XYZ file of N, CA and C in Angstrom:
696
model
N 57.588 -2.163 -47.330
C 58.537 -2.842 -46.932
C 58.286 -4.326 -47.499
N 59.660 -4.751 -48.229
C 59.563 -6.031 -49.030
C 59.643 -7.312 -48.136
N 58.392 -7.958 -47.883
C 59.197 -9.186 -47.215
C 60.047 -10.252 -47.387
N 60.775 -10.634 -46.164
C 62.192 -11.193 -46.786
C 61.739 -12.291 -46.877
N 62.425 -13.240 -48.103
C 62.651 -14.191 -48.145
C 62.869 -15.898 -47.686
N 61.529 -17.061 -47.166
C 61.492 -17.734 -46.406
C 62.118 -19.160 -46.816
N 62.670 -19.367 -45.472
C 63.672 -21.149 -45.823
C 62.776 -21.328 -44.687
N 63.036 -22.649 -45.201
C 62.431 -23.987 -44.498
C 64.318 -24.799 -44.486
N 64.098 -25.009 -43.033
C 65.074 -25.747 -42.882
C 65.132 -26.901 -42.326
N 66.077 -28.456 -42.216
C 64.652 -29.635 -41.505
C 66.648 -30.355 -40.919
N 66.397 -30.438 -39.574
C 67.476 -30.729 -38.600
C 68.247 -29.349 -38.119
N 67.733 -28.534 -37.895
C 67.918 -26.609 -37.304
C 68.872 -26.756 -36.412
N 68.728 -27.773 -35.288
C 68.958 -27.619 -33.920
C 70.390 -27.562 -33.390
N 70.906 -28.386 -34.417
C 72.382 -28.356 -34.606
C 73.346 -28.266 -35.653
N 74.867 -28.422 -35.771
C 75.286 -28.955 -36.495
C 75.533 -28.074 -37.956
N 75.351 -28.685 -39.174
C 75.505 -28.463 -39.747
C 73.826 -26.740 -40.126
N 72.787 -27.731 -39.109
C 71.773 -27.079 -40.043
C 71.456 -25.070 -39.339
N 72.411 -25.659 -37.866
C 71.642 -24.864 -37.256
C 72.541 -23.481 -37.688
N 74.270 -23.966 -38.172
C 75.221 -23.024 -39.200
C 74.619 -22.352 -39.542
N 73.201 -22.685 -40.792
C 72.874 -21.902 -41.768
C 71.913 -21.433 -41.548
N 70.909 -21.722 -40.881
C 70.476 -20.691 -39.882
C 70.639 -19.729 -39.682
N 72.074 -19.573 -38.847
C 72.215 -18.462 -38.193
C 72.887 -17.379 -39.125
N 73.792 -18.269 -40.426
C 74.104 -17.553 -41.033
C 72.673 -16.917 -42.154
N 71.985 -17.980 -42.370
C 70.968 -17.197 -43.208
C 69.859 -16.205 -42.868
N 69.673 -16.101 -41.446
C 69.171 -14.899 -40.453
C 69.823 -13.763 -40.525
N 71.442 -13.898 -40.377
C 72.140 -12.635 -40.546
C 72.027 -12.253 -41.774
N 71.578 -12.803 -43.287
C 71.165 -12.488 -44.231
C 70.092 -11.645 -44.344
N 69.165 -11.925 -43.326
C 67.829 -11.492 -43.755
C 67.093 -11.851 -43.798
N 66.729 -13.644 -43.664
C 65.793 -14.489 -44.425
C 65.274 -14.894 -43.136
N 63.841 -14.825 -43.596
C 63.297 -15.000 -42.882
C 63.402 -16.499 -42.126
N 63.063 -17.418 -41.736
C 63.274 -18.943 -41.360
C 62.054 -19.938 -40.545
N 61.995 -21.241 -41.199
C 60.834 -22.193 -40.708
C 62.333 -22.709 -40.253
N 62.552 -23.568 -39.279
C 62.872 -24.456 -38.514
C 62.392 -25.754 -38.185
N 62.498 -27.091 -39.066
C 62.274 -28.407 -38.541
C 63.472 -28.151 -37.758
N 62.538 -29.297 -36.528
C 63.622 -30.036 -35.250
C 62.841 -30.930 -35.184
N 62.923 -31.741 -34.756
C 62.317 -33.222 -33.587
C 61.911 -32.351 -32.231
N 62.792 -31.339 -31.410
C 62.167 -30.895 -30.151
C 62.822 -28.922 -30.662
N 61.725 -28.527 -30.809
C 60.983 -27.694 -30.887
C 61.648 -26.142 -30.026
N 63.060 -26.151 -30.270
C 62.840 -24.518 -29.592
C 64.083 -23.767 -30.659
N 63.443 -21.968 -29.817
C 63.876 -21.066 -30.464
C 65.401 -20.907 -30.183
N 66.167 -20.367 -31.289
C 67.738 -20.462 -31.043
C 67.905 -18.972 -29.871
N 68.908 -19.521 -29.115
C 68.859 -17.962 -28.499
C 69.137 -16.580 -29.547
N 70.247 -16.611 -30.162
C 70.621 -15.491 -31.355
C 69.493 -15.604 -32.076
N 67.786 -15.882 -32.002
C 67.427 -15.833 -33.643
C 66.054 -14.752 -32.781
N 65.698 -13.906 -34.150
C 64.745 -12.702 -33.989
C 63.445 -13.190 -33.884
N 63.317 -13.706 -33.228
C 61.178 -13.809 -33.102
C 60.423 -13.539 -34.388
N 60.234 -12.645 -34.206
C 59.470 -11.812 -35.740
C 59.841 -12.223 -36.740
N 60.713 -13.228 -37.178
C 61.809 -13.427 -38.535
C 62.209 -15.244 -38.158
N 61.415 -15.417 -37.126
C 61.917 -17.279 -36.983
C 61.101 -18.118 -36.374
N 60.772 -19.042 -36.934
C 59.257 -20.083 -37.058
C 60.379 -21.150 -36.038
N 60.423 -21.768 -35.239
C 60.314 -22.726 -35.280
C 58.634 -24.221 -35.025
N 58.767 -25.160 -35.590
C 58.039 -26.207 -36.408
C 59.174 -27.775 -35.726
N 57.624 -28.575 -34.949
C 57.781 -29.659 -34.956
C 57.656 -30.256 -36.501
N 58.963 -31.930 -36.692
C 58.978 -32.290 -37.627
C 59.663 -33.392 -37.227
N 59.583 -34.839 -37.753
C 59.500 -35.545 -37.252
C 60.119 -36.524 -38.928
N 61.261 -36.984 -39.632
C 61.559 -37.454 -41.272
C 60.403 -38.303 -41.479
N 60.520 -39.268 -40.188
C 60.097 -40.849 -40.374
C 58.682 -40.385 -40.829
N 57.598 -39.197 -40.834
C 56.921 -39.203 -40.552
C 55.676 -37.824 -41.813
N 55.099 -38.824 -42.882
C 54.926 -37.827 -44.037
C 54.084 -36.715 -43.322
N 52.569 -36.704 -42.746
C 52.255 -36.378 -42.298
C 52.938 -34.895 -41.223
N 54.092 -35.181 -40.971
C 54.986 -34.001 -40.745
C 55.700 -33.112 -41.315
N 55.504 -33.363 -42.554
C 56.639 -32.493 -43.872
C 55.141 -31.627 -43.896
N 53.919 -32.352 -43.935
C 53.123 -31.268 -44.504
C 52.638 -30.273 -43.655
N 52.569 -31.261 -42.802
C 52.195 -29.779 -41.007
C 53.200 -27.965 -41.078
N 54.236 -29.113 -41.780
C 55.408 -27.991 -41.106
C 55.190 -26.851 -42.680
N 55.281 -27.497 -43.444
C 55.004 -26.858 -44.547
C 53.834 -25.579 -44.984
N 52.693 -26.467 -44.222
C 51.172 -25.190 -44.410
C 51.916 -24.225 -42.842
N 52.902 -24.504 -42.089
C 52.958 -23.251 -41.162
C 53.552 -22.704 -41.316
N 54.567 -23.073 -42.414
C 55.262 -22.066 -42.611
C 54.783 -20.855 -43.754
N 53.758 -21.654 -44.650
C 53.198 -20.530 -46.147
C 51.997 -19.611 -44.560
N 51.523 -20.184 -43.776
C 50.546 -19.714 -43.189
C 51.722 -18.643 -42.385
N 52.457 -18.588 -41.805
C 53.537 -17.614 -40.915
C 53.740 -16.775 -41.930
N 54.640 -17.028 -43.125
C 55.482 -16.179 -43.779
C 54.333 -15.858 -45.720
N 53.473 -16.673 -45.408
C 52.925 -16.473 -46.502
C 53.971 -16.480 -48.083
N 54.639 -17.709 -47.744
C 55.762 -18.052 -48.996
C 56.729 -18.933 -48.254
N 57.314 -19.287 -49.616
C 58.045 -20.349 -49.499
C 59.628 -20.388 -50.275
N 60.262 -19.802 -50.201
C 61.440 -19.512 -51.362
C 62.436 -20.711 -51.242
N 62.622 -20.896 -50.479
C 64.076 -22.001 -50.655
C 63.310 -23.471 -49.304
N 64.583 -24.367 -49.608
C 64.283 -25.564 -48.416
C 65.723 -26.208 -48.293
N 66.234 -25.787 -47.005
C 67.254 -27.096 -47.455
C 66.634 -28.229 -46.005
N 67.611 -29.156 -46.547
C 67.060 -30.144 -45.920
C 68.217 -30.949 -45.397
N 68.196 -31.283 -44.438
C 69.234 -31.331 -43.540
C 69.335 -32.479 -43.361
N 68.547 -32.564 -42.267
C 68.270 -33.935 -41.459
C 68.684 -35.525 -42.028
N 69.646 -35.766 -41.346
C 69.847 -37.416 -41.654
C 70.171 -37.879 -40.449
N 70.446 -39.350 -40.592
C 71.350 -40.336 -39.777
C 72.044 -41.521 -40.523
N 72.783 -41.507 -39.900
C 74.134 -42.496 -39.999
C 74.178 -44.008 -39.382
N 74.436 -45.115 -40.153
C 75.030 -46.006 -39.217
C 75.671 -47.032 -40.102
N 76.368 -47.005 -39.576
C 77.949 -47.760 -39.306
C 78.219 -49.249 -39.701
N 77.833 -50.032 -40.262
C 77.653 -51.436 -40.422
C 77.720 -51.516 -42.226
N 77.453 -52.833 -42.291
C 77.786 -53.136 -43.615
C 76.965 -53.557 -44.415
N 76.439 -53.842 -45.770
C 75.098 -54.106 -46.382
C 74.412 -54.911 -46.104
N 75.528 -56.000 -45.632
C 75.072 -57.636 -45.273
C 74.748 -57.927 -44.291
N 75.636 -57.041 -42.868
C 75.276 -57.081 -41.218
C 74.171 -56.379 -41.105
N 73.337 -55.393 -41.308
C 72.595 -54.259 -41.552
C 70.435 -55.339 -41.725
N 70.048 -54.517 -40.625
C 69.267 -55.139 -40.371
C 67.883 -54.745 -41.934
N 66.834 -55.408 -41.467
C 65.987 -54.404 -42.864
C 65.568 -52.862 -42.048
N 65.376 -53.623 -40.784
C 65.318 -51.958 -40.744
C 65.847 -51.082 -40.544
N 66.794 -51.742 -39.833
C 68.102 -50.073 -39.237
C 68.203 -49.756 -41.146
N 67.926 -50.692 -41.828
C 68.435 -50.327 -43.743
C 66.818 -48.792 -43.708
N 65.538 -49.901 -43.555
C 64.611 -49.171 -44.089
C 65.068 -47.468 -43.020
N 65.286 -47.389 -42.090
C 65.077 -46.288 -41.446
C 66.611 -45.209 -41.686
N 67.342 -46.003 -42.156
C 68.541 -44.897 -43.091
C 67.172 -44.739 -43.964
N 66.807 -44.733 -45.107
C 65.742 -44.447 -46.144
C 65.170 -44.132 -45.769
N 63.869 -43.908 -45.100
C 62.688 -43.165 -44.445
C 63.825 -41.785 -44.111
N 64.784 -41.736 -43.200
C 65.405 -40.371 -43.232
C 65.973 -39.217 -44.272
N 66.703 -40.406 -44.617
C 67.821 -39.997 -45.363
C 67.198 -39.493 -46.717
N 66.228 -39.900 -47.864
C 65.876 -39.937 -48.739
C 64.280 -39.547 -48.805
N 63.344 -40.320 -48.027
C 62.313 -40.344 -48.462
C 61.925 -38.994 -47.931
N 62.659 -38.764 -46.365
C 62.528 -37.653 -45.620
C 62.517 -36.254 -46.898
N 63.671 -36.515 -47.086
C 63.486 -34.989 -48.294
C 62.328 -34.383 -49.475
N 61.877 -36.274 -50.171
C 61.440 -35.765 -50.953
C 59.923 -35.767 -50.519
N 59.826 -36.263 -49.284
C 58.581 -35.288 -48.770
C 58.655 -34.044 -48.489
N 59.891 -33.422 -47.815
C 59.529 -32.172 -48.214
C 59.532 -31.961 -49.340
N 60.133 -31.512 -49.811
C 60.274 -31.314 -51.370
C 59.198 -31.331 -51.862
N 58.648 -32.261 -51.595
C 56.890 -32.293 -52.169
C 55.841 -31.472 -51.459
N 56.140 -31.435 -50.151
C 55.391 -30.142 -49.475
C 55.123 -28.970 -50.125
N 56.925 -28.279 -49.790
C 57.289 -27.267 -50.382
C 57.017 -26.862 -51.030
N 56.535 -28.134 -52.857
C 56.990 -27.415 -54.385
C 55.397 -26.469 -54.365
N 54.668 -26.073 -54.083
C 54.028 -24.999 -54.721
C 53.981 -23.965 -54.542
N 54.524 -23.639 -52.966
C 55.562 -22.690 -52.616
C 56.335 -22.165 -53.360
N 57.475 -23.047 -53.144
C 58.873 -22.461 -54.396
C 58.412 -22.573 -55.840
N 57.136 -23.218 -56.265
C 56.924 -22.341 -57.626
C 56.707 -21.405 -57.473
N 55.589 -20.642 -56.754
C 55.503 -19.604 -56.558
C 56.333 -18.155 -56.767
N 57.348 -19.011 -55.943
C 57.988 -18.207 -56.433
C 58.997 -17.496 -57.224
N 58.837 -18.754 -57.684
C 59.799 -18.558 -59.261
C 61.523 -18.558 -59.320
N 61.855 -18.334 -58.390
C 63.274 -18.500 -57.766
C 63.518 -19.855 -56.790
N 62.554 -20.082 -56.597
C 62.336 -21.517 -55.590
C 64.368 -22.717 -55.896
N 64.571 -22.643 -54.313
C 66.180 -23.492 -54.301
C 65.335 -24.353 -53.631
N 66.379 -25.662 -53.390
C 66.357 -26.969 -52.694
C 67.959 -27.512 -52.555
N 68.013 -27.330 -51.406
C 69.588 -27.896 -51.202
C 69.324 -29.495 -50.858
N 69.684 -30.607 -50.899
C 69.832 -31.769 -50.187
C 71.175 -31.685 -49.962
N 71.621 -32.344 -48.834
C 72.751 -32.282 -48.207
C 73.215 -34.587 -48.142
N 74.288 -33.932 -49.134
C 73.807 -35.536 -49.712
C 75.398 -36.009 -49.238
N 75.816 -36.238 -49.676
C 77.772 -36.633 -48.786
C 77.979 -37.164 -50.041
N 79.952 -36.887 -50.076
C 80.834 -37.427 -50.446
C 80.840 -39.490 -50.561
N 80.124 -39.749 -49.623
C 79.712 -41.187 -49.414
C 78.725 -40.955 -50.538
N 77.783 -40.403 -50.876
C 77.165 -40.867 -52.088
C 77.755 -40.260 -53.890
N 78.755 -40.526 -53.767
C 79.309 -39.937 -55.091
C 80.759 -41.603 -55.185
N 81.160 -41.879 -53.879
C 81.521 -43.299 -53.924
C 81.448 -43.490 -52.649
N 82.130 -45.083 -52.070
C 81.836 -45.993 -51.334
C 83.151 -45.840 -50.792
N 83.409 -45.345 -49.358
C 84.693 -45.430 -49.189
C 85.320 -46.341 -47.969
N 84.017 -47.297 -47.650
C 84.519 -48.653 -47.278
C 83.422 -49.963 -47.116
N 83.876 -50.593 -46.056
C 82.505 -51.337 -46.398
C 81.565 -50.470 -45.159
N 81.900 -50.374 -44.065
C 81.136 -49.970 -42.958
C 80.291 -48.284 -43.462
N 80.246 -48.067 -44.396
C 80.035 -46.549 -45.458
C 79.198 -47.278 -45.994
N 78.629 -48.623 -46.378
C 78.027 -49.102 -47.295
C 76.459 -48.922 -47.434
N 75.745 -49.093 -46.060
C 74.694 -48.584 -46.396
C 74.119 -47.117 -46.265
N 74.843 -46.277 -45.591
C 75.073 -44.871 -45.527
C 75.289 -44.357 -47.023
N 76.112 -44.869 -47.609
C 76.209 -44.889 -48.867
C 75.633 -44.900 -49.702
N 74.619 -45.857 -49.806
C 73.246 -46.229 -50.533
C 72.046 -45.119 -50.082
N 72.573 -44.674 -49.225
C 71.228 -43.220 -49.135
C 71.392 -42.356 -49.355
N 72.658 -42.059 -49.529
C 73.062 -40.780 -49.610
C 73.203 -40.585 -51.721
N 73.788 -41.810 -52.148
C 73.538 -42.395 -53.412
C 72.810 -41.652 -53.976
N 71.197 -41.848 -53.309
C 70.090 -42.225 -53.501
C 69.588 -40.474 -52.997
N 69.804 -39.736 -52.601
C 69.907 -38.272 -52.063
C 70.388 -37.208 -53.610
N 71.495 -38.230 -53.904
C 72.643 -37.088 -54.880
C 71.110 -37.233 -56.591
N 70.561 -38.085 -56.380
C 69.743 -38.791 -57.729
C 67.902 -38.247 -57.289
N 67.684 -38.408 -56.051
C 66.688 -37.030 -55.106
C 66.516 -35.476 -56.332
N 68.225 -35.117 -55.675
C 68.425 -33.436 -56.666
C 68.066 -33.122 -57.555
N 68.914 -34.447 -58.474
C 68.566 -34.042 -59.588
C 66.956 -34.899 -60.606
N 66.639 -35.243 -59.876
C 65.161 -35.589 -60.450
C 64.166 -34.463 -59.657
N 64.519 -33.891 -58.129
C 63.853 -32.536 -58.439
C 63.946 -31.135 -59.273
N 65.575 -31.440 -59.510
C 65.989 -30.335 -60.393
C 65.001 -30.414 -62.188
N 64.838 -31.734 -62.342
C 64.714 -31.787 -64.055
C 63.346 -31.323 -63.497
N 61.955 -31.672 -62.393
C 60.800 -31.685 -62.099
C 60.125 -30.011 -61.689
N 61.082 -29.574 -61.436
C 61.128 -27.962 -61.128
C 61.674 -26.815 -62.530
N 62.040 -27.344 -62.903
C 63.084 -26.225 -63.983
C 62.492 -25.957 -64.620
N 61.395 -25.766 -65.313
C 60.320 -25.336 -66.031
C 59.851 -23.808 -64.716
N 59.453 -24.424 -64.004
C 59.095 -23.206 -63.332
C 60.439 -22.651 -62.121
N 61.252 -22.310 -62.297
C 62.501 -21.815 -61.409
C 62.831 -21.936 -60.573
N 62.623 -23.728 -60.370
C 63.356 -24.609 -59.211
C 64.315 -25.020 -59.879
N 65.038 -24.806 -58.708
C 66.572 -25.221 -59.124
C 66.904 -25.943 -58.010
N 67.430 -27.738 -57.790
C 68.011 -28.855 -56.944
C 69.352 -28.587 -57.046
N 69.986 -28.554 -55.873
C 71.779 -28.988 -55.635
C 71.668 -29.989 -54.734
N 72.279 -31.102 -55.049
C 73.010 -31.707 -53.737
C 74.485 -31.752 -53.035
N 74.462 -30.953 -52.041
C 75.405 -31.077 -51.039
C 75.907 -31.790 -51.113
N 77.710 -32.049 -51.198
C 78.237 -33.622 -51.139
C 79.805 -32.778 -50.379
N 79.701 -32.958 -48.560
C 80.701 -32.676 -48.279
C 80.808 -34.046 -48.006
N 82.274 -34.082 -47.773
C 83.440 -35.220 -46.740
C 82.941 -35.138 -44.974
N 84.223 -35.303 -44.128
C 83.823 -35.182 -42.678
C 83.758 -34.231 -42.403
N 82.619 -33.786 -41.686
C 82.242 -32.205 -40.954
C 82.171 -32.738 -39.742
N 82.660 -31.030 -38.967
C 82.994 -31.079 -37.772
C 81.636 -31.094 -37.497
N 80.977 -32.228 -36.939
C 79.981 -32.795 -36.149
C 79.185 -33.481 -35.615
N 78.043 -33.685 -34.794
C 78.236 -34.697 -33.803
C 78.550 -36.251 -34.533
N 77.745 -35.655 -35.611
C 78.043 -37.324 -36.439
C 78.913 -37.608 -36.644
N 79.652 -36.752 -37.794
C 81.169 -37.021 -38.130
C 81.950 -37.386 -36.756
N 82.447 -37.171 -35.464
C 82.905 -37.142 -34.362
C 82.540 -38.633 -33.733
N 81.575 -39.363 -34.195
C 81.043 -41.096 -33.682
C 81.870 -41.437 -34.626
N 82.207 -41.408 -35.659
C 82.802 -42.276 -37.054
C 83.727 -42.505 -37.052
N 84.741 -40.642 -36.836
C 86.507 -40.995 -36.957
C 87.121 -40.305 -35.751
N 88.274 -40.674 -35.659
C 89.237 -40.299 -34.220
C 90.388 -39.097 -34.902
N 89.492 -38.991 -36.602
C 90.024 -37.152 -37.271
C 89.700 -35.836 -36.323
N 91.204 -34.914 -35.905
C 90.537 -33.722 -35.080
C 89.689 -33.170 -36.342
N 88.857 -32.683 -35.487
C 87.864 -31.424 -35.644
C 88.192 -30.214 -36.520
N 89.264 -29.664 -35.922
C 89.418 -28.822 -36.202
C 90.067 -29.106 -37.491
N 90.794 -30.419 -38.115
C 90.798 -30.814 -40.068
C 90.011 -30.973 -40.879
N 88.651 -31.001 -39.696
C 87.179 -30.959 -40.718
C 86.869 -29.731 -41.748
N 85.958 -30.103 -42.484
C 85.095 -29.064 -42.692
C 84.010 -28.404 -41.798
N 84.469 -27.704 -41.265
C 83.413 -27.092 -41.009
C 81.841 -26.540 -40.912
N 80.712 -26.596 -40.424
C 79.556 -26.203 -40.402
C 79.569 -25.132 -41.545
N 80.522 -24.096 -40.523
C 80.078 -22.624 -41.175
C 80.710 -23.016 -42.340
N 81.703 -23.340 -42.644
C 81.910 -23.445 -43.940
C 80.238 -23.751 -45.439
N 80.447 -25.323 -45.023
C 79.014 -25.461 -45.740
C 77.887 -24.293 -45.422
N 77.732 -23.528 -44.966
C 76.659 -22.262 -44.587
C 76.690 -21.378 -45.604
N 78.242 -21.254 -45.626
C 78.665 -20.039 -46.492
C 78.333 -20.500 -48.149
N 78.940 -21.894 -48.086
C 78.473 -22.779 -50.120
C 76.425 -22.500 -49.723
N 75.666 -22.977 -49.256
C 74.717 -22.754 -49.110
C 73.980 -21.461 -49.739
N 74.266 -20.366 -48.610
C 73.884 -18.868 -48.687
C 74.834 -18.704 -50.124
N 74.988 -19.364 -50.787
C 75.798 -18.776 -52.447
C 75.018 -19.321 -52.881
N 74.706 -20.542 -52.633
C 74.283 -21.130 -54.398
C 72.360 -20.859 -54.234
N 71.701 -20.550 -53.517
C 70.053 -20.448 -53.452
C 69.608 -18.839 -53.211
N 70.917 -18.495 -53.689
C 71.615 -16.775 -53.913
C 71.471 -16.537 -56.068
N 72.174 -17.906 -56.350
C 71.980 -18.344 -57.758
C 71.175 -17.603 -58.587
N 71.218 -16.811 -59.692
C 70.169 -16.378 -60.742
C 69.915 -18.195 -61.184
N 68.005 -18.107 -61.868
C 67.975 -18.786 -62.377
C 69.041 -20.056 -63.467
N 69.561 -19.538 -64.591
C 70.334 -18.889 -65.285
C 72.108 -19.853 -64.832
N 71.633 -19.505 -63.005
C 73.172 -20.441 -63.273
C 72.884 -21.597 -62.150
N 72.505 -22.904 -62.742
C 71.830 -24.316 -62.358
C 73.038 -24.919 -62.129
N 73.416 -25.386 -60.288
C 74.584 -26.477 -59.619
C 74.050 -27.229 -59.348
N 74.327 -28.794 -60.642
C 73.300 -29.746 -60.088
C 74.371 -30.556 -58.496
N 75.439 -30.381 -58.744
C 75.819 -30.845 -57.830
C 77.142 -29.960 -57.045
N 77.246 -30.312 -55.570
C 78.901 -29.040 -55.472
C 79.138 -29.849 -54.316
N 80.509 -30.397 -54.759
C 81.650 -31.479 -53.308
C 81.953 -30.504 -52.695
N 82.704 -31.524 -50.957
C 83.060 -30.191 -50.442
C 83.862 -31.087 -50.157
N 85.149 -30.904 -49.742
C 86.486 -32.435 -49.094
C 87.259 -31.012 -48.360
N 87.255 -32.076 -47.041
C 88.744 -31.427 -45.809
C 89.965 -32.596 -46.028
N 90.217 -33.489 -47.016
C 91.315 -34.167 -47.768
C 91.121 -34.302 -49.320
N 92.499 -34.932 -48.990
C 93.083 -35.044 -51.020
C 92.798 -36.446 -50.985
N 92.058 -36.359 -52.032
C 91.122 -37.867 -52.167
C 91.420 -38.010 -54.121
N 91.904 -39.376 -55.210
C 91.950 -39.159 -56.143
C 90.519 -38.090 -56.881
N 89.448 -38.601 -56.553
C 89.118 -38.100 -57.015
C 87.808 -37.143 -56.813
N 88.264 -36.294 -55.166
C 87.684 -35.352 -54.757
C 88.362 -34.760 -53.528
C-alpha cells in the first residue's frame, strides 16, 4: 500500500488551521499538526495524525517539529504555515516589541518552517508550501491595519521567494490572501456578521485544490474576498 502524503499544518488547533487539517484528514493525508498546546482533535485517526508542540517565535521549535514529522511519517509533502497574530495599531503608535512580535510570528515563523521542511519537500518532487497571507498583504485598508499589513506584505514576498528557491526541485509556493474570515481573530477586529465572512472551510477547500495541482500549474497568489472592493 502506498504511504499517504504528509502535510505539516501550523496553528492547527482552531480556525483556518483546524478546518484545513480536518479536510485533508478526510482526503486521506497524514497530518503533523503544530500547536502551542498539542491536543489530538476528536475527529482524528491517531494512526495518521501527529500533534507536536510548536512556537512560531522559537527557531528550534520549527526544526524539532520537522524532524518529528519525518521520523513519524518518513516524508513531508506539504506545509501549510497558518499560525499568525494581529495587532490593531498604527505604525507610529506600535512599540518596537509589538512590531517585532508581528514579524517574528507572521514572517520569520513561516520562513523557519519552510527551511526546516525543505529537504523533505525536495525529496517529494511535488512539495507544496502554502503561506496564509491576507488581502492586508496586498493593500493597506486603514491606519489600524498598518503593522499587520507590513507583516503580510512580507509574507506574500516570502511566498514568491520560496517559489523561486524551490521551483527546479518541484516545490511550489502559494500565498493565500483572504479578506475577513470567520475566525476569533477577525471577530475581534470587526462587527461584521460572521455569516457574511469567508468561512474557514472555504479556505480549506482552496488549499486542498492548490496542493493537489500538478507542477505545471503554479499559483503564486490566491485572493479570496467576502465583499466587493475595487481591486479585490
